[in-house]
GROMACS .gro file of C-alpha atoms in nm:
model
  215
    1MET     CA    1  -0.713  -1.037  -2.271
    2ALA     CA    2  -0.632  -0.705  -2.286
    3ALA     CA    3  -0.263  -0.557  -2.271
    4ARG     CA    4  -0.184  -0.577  -1.844
    5VAL     CA    5  -0.147  -0.230  -1.645
    6PRO     CA    6   0.212  -0.175  -1.590
    7VAL     CA    7   0.249  -0.090  -1.191
    8ALA     CA    8   0.488   0.013  -0.989
    9VAL     CA    9   0.546  -0.015  -0.608
   10LEU     CA   10   0.709   0.175  -0.366
   11ILE     CA   11   0.845   0.016  -0.040
   12SER     CA   12   1.091   0.100   0.247
   13GLY     CA   13   1.130  -0.267   0.438
   14ARG     CA   14   1.060  -0.586   0.383
   15GLY     CA   15   0.759  -0.517   0.128
   16SER     CA   16   0.497  -0.782   0.236
   17ASN     CA   17   0.228  -0.648   0.089
   18MET     CA   18   0.449  -0.618  -0.216
   19ALA     CA   19   0.507  -0.974  -0.206
   20ALA     CA   20   0.160  -1.050  -0.210
   21LEU     CA   21   0.105  -0.802  -0.534
   22ILE     CA   22   0.403  -0.961  -0.698
   23GLU     CA   23   0.250  -1.323  -0.638
   24ALA     CA   24  -0.132  -1.218  -0.751
   25ALA     CA   25   0.053  -1.043  -1.057
   26ALA     CA   26   0.222  -1.404  -1.174
   27GLY     CA   27  -0.140  -1.522  -1.205
   28PRO     CA   28  -0.235  -1.567  -1.619
   29ASP     CA   29  -0.560  -1.349  -1.548
   30TYR     CA   30  -0.443  -1.101  -1.335
   31PRO     CA   31  -0.496  -0.757  -1.503
   32ALA     CA   32  -0.179  -0.568  -1.405
   33ARG     CA   33   0.168  -0.637  -1.407
   34ILE     CA   34   0.433  -0.546  -1.122
   35ALA     CA   35   0.673  -0.316  -1.388
   36LEU     CA   36   0.930  -0.191  -1.090
   37VAL     CA   37   0.968  -0.217  -0.732
   38LEU     CA   38   1.112   0.157  -0.598
   39ALA     CA   39   1.286   0.161  -0.259
   40ASN     CA   40   1.378   0.470  -0.103
   41VAL     CA   41   1.611   0.250   0.140
   42ALA     CA   42   1.952   0.119  -0.060
   43ASP     CA   43   1.939  -0.222   0.116
   44ALA     CA   44   1.512  -0.257   0.173
   45PRO     CA   45   1.486  -0.658   0.188
   46GLY     CA   46   1.221  -0.604  -0.039
   47LEU     CA   47   1.420  -0.562  -0.316
   48ALA     CA   48   1.600  -0.853  -0.311
   49ILE     CA   49   1.275  -1.046  -0.282
   50ALA     CA   50   1.138  -0.873  -0.605
   51ALA     CA   51   1.464  -0.893  -0.785
   52ALA     CA   52   1.436  -1.297  -0.715
   53ALA     CA   53   1.075  -1.257  -0.860
   54GLY     CA   54   1.213  -1.127  -1.189
   55VAL     CA   55   1.091  -0.782  -1.120
   56PRO     CA   56   1.302  -0.498  -1.199
   57THR     CA   57   1.425  -0.297  -0.874
   58MET     CA   58   1.567   0.014  -0.785
   59ALA     CA   59   1.696   0.216  -0.495
   60ILE     CA   60   1.671   0.572  -0.484
   61PRO     CA   61   1.783   0.629  -0.119
   62HIS     CA   62   1.605   0.959   0.042
   63ARG     CA   63   1.946   1.020   0.226
   64ASP     CA   64   2.135   1.145  -0.064
   65PHE     CA   65   1.910   1.406  -0.104
   66GLY     CA   66   1.932   1.582   0.277
   67ARG     CA   67   1.626   1.739   0.371
   68ASP     CA   68   1.501   1.841   0.012
   69ARG     CA   69   1.221   1.623   0.005
   70ALA     CA   70   1.120   1.766  -0.324
   71ALA     CA   71   1.419   1.671  -0.523
   72HIS     CA   72   1.418   1.299  -0.402
   73GLU     CA   73   1.090   1.311  -0.527
   74ARG     CA   74   1.141   1.472  -0.865
   75ALA     CA   75   1.411   1.182  -0.905
   76LEU     CA   76   1.121   0.916  -0.819
   77HIS     CA   77   0.914   1.073  -1.078
   78ALA     CA   78   1.160   1.086  -1.330
   79VAL     CA   79   1.231   0.660  -1.295
   80LEU     CA   80   0.824   0.605  -1.276
   81THR     CA   81   0.758   0.806  -1.599
   82GLY     CA   82   1.084   0.666  -1.743
   83ALA     CA   83   0.962   0.267  -1.661
   84GLY     CA   84   0.600   0.347  -1.833
   85VAL     CA   85   0.442   0.267  -1.528
   86ALA     CA   86   0.046   0.352  -1.492
   87LEU     CA   87  -0.003   0.338  -1.143
   88VAL     CA   88   0.199   0.346  -0.812
   89CYS     CA   89   0.121   0.112  -0.520
   90LEU     CA   90   0.273   0.202  -0.153
   91ALA     CA   91   0.369  -0.079   0.020
   92GLY     CA   92   0.518   0.030   0.317
   93TYR     CA   93   0.636   0.317   0.237
   94MET     CA   94   0.781   0.506   0.534
   95ARG     CA   95   0.764   0.860   0.393
   96LEU     CA   96   0.541   1.153   0.379
   97LEU     CA   97   0.466   1.221   0.057
   98THR     CA   98   0.467   1.642  -0.079
   99PRO     CA   99   0.259   1.788  -0.324
  100VAL     CA  100   0.526   1.688  -0.593
  101LEU     CA  101   0.499   1.356  -0.621
  102VAL     CA  102   0.144   1.333  -0.503
  103GLY     CA  103   0.010   1.618  -0.750
  104ALA     CA  104   0.217   1.437  -1.043
  105TRP     CA  105   0.016   1.079  -0.972
  106ALA     CA  106  -0.328   1.217  -0.863
  107GLY     CA  107  -0.624   0.926  -0.902
  108ARG     CA  108  -0.300   0.660  -1.007
  109MET     CA  109  -0.152   0.656  -0.642
  110ILE     CA  110  -0.280   0.398  -0.403
  111ASN     CA  111  -0.195   0.287  -0.037
  112ILE     CA  112  -0.284   0.036   0.215
  113HIS     CA  113  -0.309   0.148   0.560
  114PRO     CA  114  -0.370  -0.097   0.842
  115SER     CA  115  -0.695   0.029   1.030
  116LEU     CA  116  -1.067   0.061   0.914
  117LEU     CA  117  -1.012   0.466   0.789
  118PRO     CA  118  -1.104   0.712   0.890
  119ALA     CA  119  -1.079   0.542   1.209
  120PHE     CA  120  -0.683   0.516   1.378
  121PRO     CA  121  -0.474   0.721   1.064
  122GLY     CA  122  -0.117   0.749   1.128
  123LEU     CA  123   0.083   0.483   1.313
  124ASP     CA  124   0.055   0.224   1.589
  125THR     CA  125  -0.289   0.189   1.448
  126HIS     CA  126  -0.307  -0.186   1.678
  127ALA     CA  127  -0.207  -0.045   2.003
  128ARG     CA  128  -0.448   0.215   1.931
  129ALA     CA  129  -0.735  -0.011   1.835
  130LEU     CA  130  -0.683  -0.220   2.106
  131ALA     CA  131  -0.652   0.074   2.394
  132ALA     CA  132  -0.987   0.218   2.227
  133GLY     CA  133  -1.207  -0.152   2.292
  134VAL     CA  134  -1.331  -0.170   1.942
  135LYS     CA  135  -1.423  -0.522   1.837
  136LEU     CA  136  -1.308  -0.458   1.452
  137HIS     CA  137  -1.049  -0.354   1.306
  138GLY     CA  138  -0.884  -0.401   0.960
  139CYS     CA  139  -0.719  -0.253   0.647
  140THR     CA  140  -0.809  -0.008   0.389
  141VAL     CA  141  -0.696   0.081   0.044
  142HIS     CA  142  -0.700   0.438  -0.069
  143ARG     CA  143  -0.617   0.696  -0.327
  144VAL     CA  144  -0.330   0.895  -0.209
  145THR     CA  145  -0.405   1.279  -0.144
  146GLU     CA  146  -0.210   1.578   0.012
  147VAL     CA  147  -0.364   1.467   0.332
  148MET     CA  148  -0.188   1.152   0.504
  149ASP     CA  149  -0.449   0.879   0.508
  150GLN     CA  150  -0.735   1.060   0.392
  151GLY     CA  151  -0.793   0.991   0.058
  152PRO     CA  152  -1.124   0.857  -0.139
  153ILE     CA  153  -1.124   0.497   0.006
  154LEU     CA  154  -1.168   0.234  -0.267
  155ALA     CA  155  -1.149  -0.115  -0.037
  156GLN     CA  156  -1.183  -0.232   0.316
  157ALA     CA  157  -1.155  -0.534   0.534
  158ALA     CA  158  -1.235  -0.624   0.852
  159VAL     CA  159  -1.083  -0.860   1.113
  160PRO     CA  160  -1.254  -0.907   1.454
  161VAL     CA  161  -1.073  -0.789   1.768
  162LEU     CA  162  -1.073  -1.119   1.986
  163PRO     CA  163  -1.059  -1.150   2.357
  164GLY     CA  164  -0.693  -1.131   2.483
  165ASP     CA  165  -0.560  -1.022   2.161
  166THR     CA  166  -0.218  -0.855   2.155
  167GLU     CA  167  -0.087  -0.596   1.926
  168ASP     CA  168   0.109  -0.870   1.769
  169ALA     CA  169  -0.170  -1.130   1.704
  170LEU     CA  170  -0.397  -0.832   1.592
  171ALA     CA  171  -0.125  -0.701   1.344
  172ALA     CA  172  -0.061  -1.068   1.225
  173ARG     CA  173  -0.429  -1.120   1.175
  174VAL     CA  174  -0.461  -0.766   0.991
  175LEU     CA  175  -0.152  -0.811   0.796
  176ALA     CA  176  -0.333  -1.165   0.637
  177ALA     CA  177  -0.634  -0.921   0.537
  178GLU     CA  178  -0.432  -0.680   0.358
  179HIS     CA  179  -0.210  -0.992   0.164
  180ARG     CA  180  -0.578  -1.054   0.018
  181LEU     CA  181  -0.713  -0.728   0.010
  182TYR     CA  182  -0.449  -0.495  -0.176
  183PRO     CA  183  -0.411  -0.755  -0.457
  184ALA     CA  184  -0.814  -0.728  -0.485
  185ALA     CA  185  -0.817  -0.379  -0.503
  186LEU     CA  186  -0.552  -0.339  -0.757
  187ALA     CA  187  -0.710  -0.553  -0.979
  188ALA     CA  188  -1.035  -0.380  -0.953
  189LEU     CA  189  -0.851  -0.082  -1.035
  190ALA     CA  190  -0.666  -0.204  -1.363
  191ARG     CA  191  -0.993  -0.323  -1.473
  192GLY     CA  192  -1.149   0.018  -1.419
  193GLU     CA  193  -1.396  -0.090  -1.180
  194ALA     CA  194  -1.259   0.090  -0.875
  195GLY     CA  195  -1.377   0.455  -1.039
  196GLN     CA  196  -1.594   0.587  -0.752
  197PRO     CA  197  -1.452   0.547  -0.381
  198ALA     CA  198  -1.664   0.386  -0.143
  199PRO     CA  199  -1.840   0.571   0.176
  200ALA     CA  200  -1.584   0.636   0.454
  201GLY     CA  201  -1.590   0.323   0.695
  202ALA     CA  202  -1.765   0.110   0.411
  203ILE     CA  203  -1.659  -0.277   0.485
  204LEU     CA  204  -1.627  -0.387   0.080
  205ALA     CA  205  -1.414  -0.728   0.158
  206ASN     CA  206  -1.542  -1.011   0.331
  207PRO     CA  207  -1.419  -1.028   0.669
  208LEU     CA  208  -1.162  -1.293   0.768
  209PRO     CA  209  -1.317  -1.542   0.984
  210PRO     CA  210  -1.194  -1.524   1.341
  211GLY     CA  211  -0.864  -1.651   1.376
  212GLY     CA  212  -0.861  -1.676   1.039
  213ASP     CA  213  -0.446  -1.727   0.864
  214GLY     CA  214  -0.513  -1.545   0.549
  215ASP     CA  215  -0.323  -1.650   0.234
   0.00000   0.00000   0.00000
């Protein structure tokens, strides 16, 4: 088997998608390894989860840099390059990135977003989907660019919006899909199978069945 691609995961909180990536990377045939989990919040709960799984962790609190986002991102970049990672996955990283980090990792940084982009970029996606009356909702893995949630789409998974759905119920169903989609998309990228972006709005992963619990 070829050497596994080293990956860093950036988090701000509990990191449930980070945990899904770590679990997938524990498989003997997975083409990537999680080499570092990096947080911008010193006490992000996901750091303890990653450490318990034997993954190196570090926190570089953005508050230590005041309003100087560029300085914070240069510090992140120095750690990422020092760790020798080849790809970066954002997993609940709640900071808008500047061209400093996005430019340095152009084409090598991906994110997962809880909607079927280009629909519902930004925050509060589940509430907005319910308000719009859509029948399908879901999640998207995309390359990170300087424009938020508008990078080339690599993979998507759809979930049905059920009658009587609440925001919490829909969010839980989408999160289960995220935990399947993100490891699959990272694996494809690590294998060199995700070089061409999908058309915007394409559904590339099998939708979960109604009420599916995911993995």
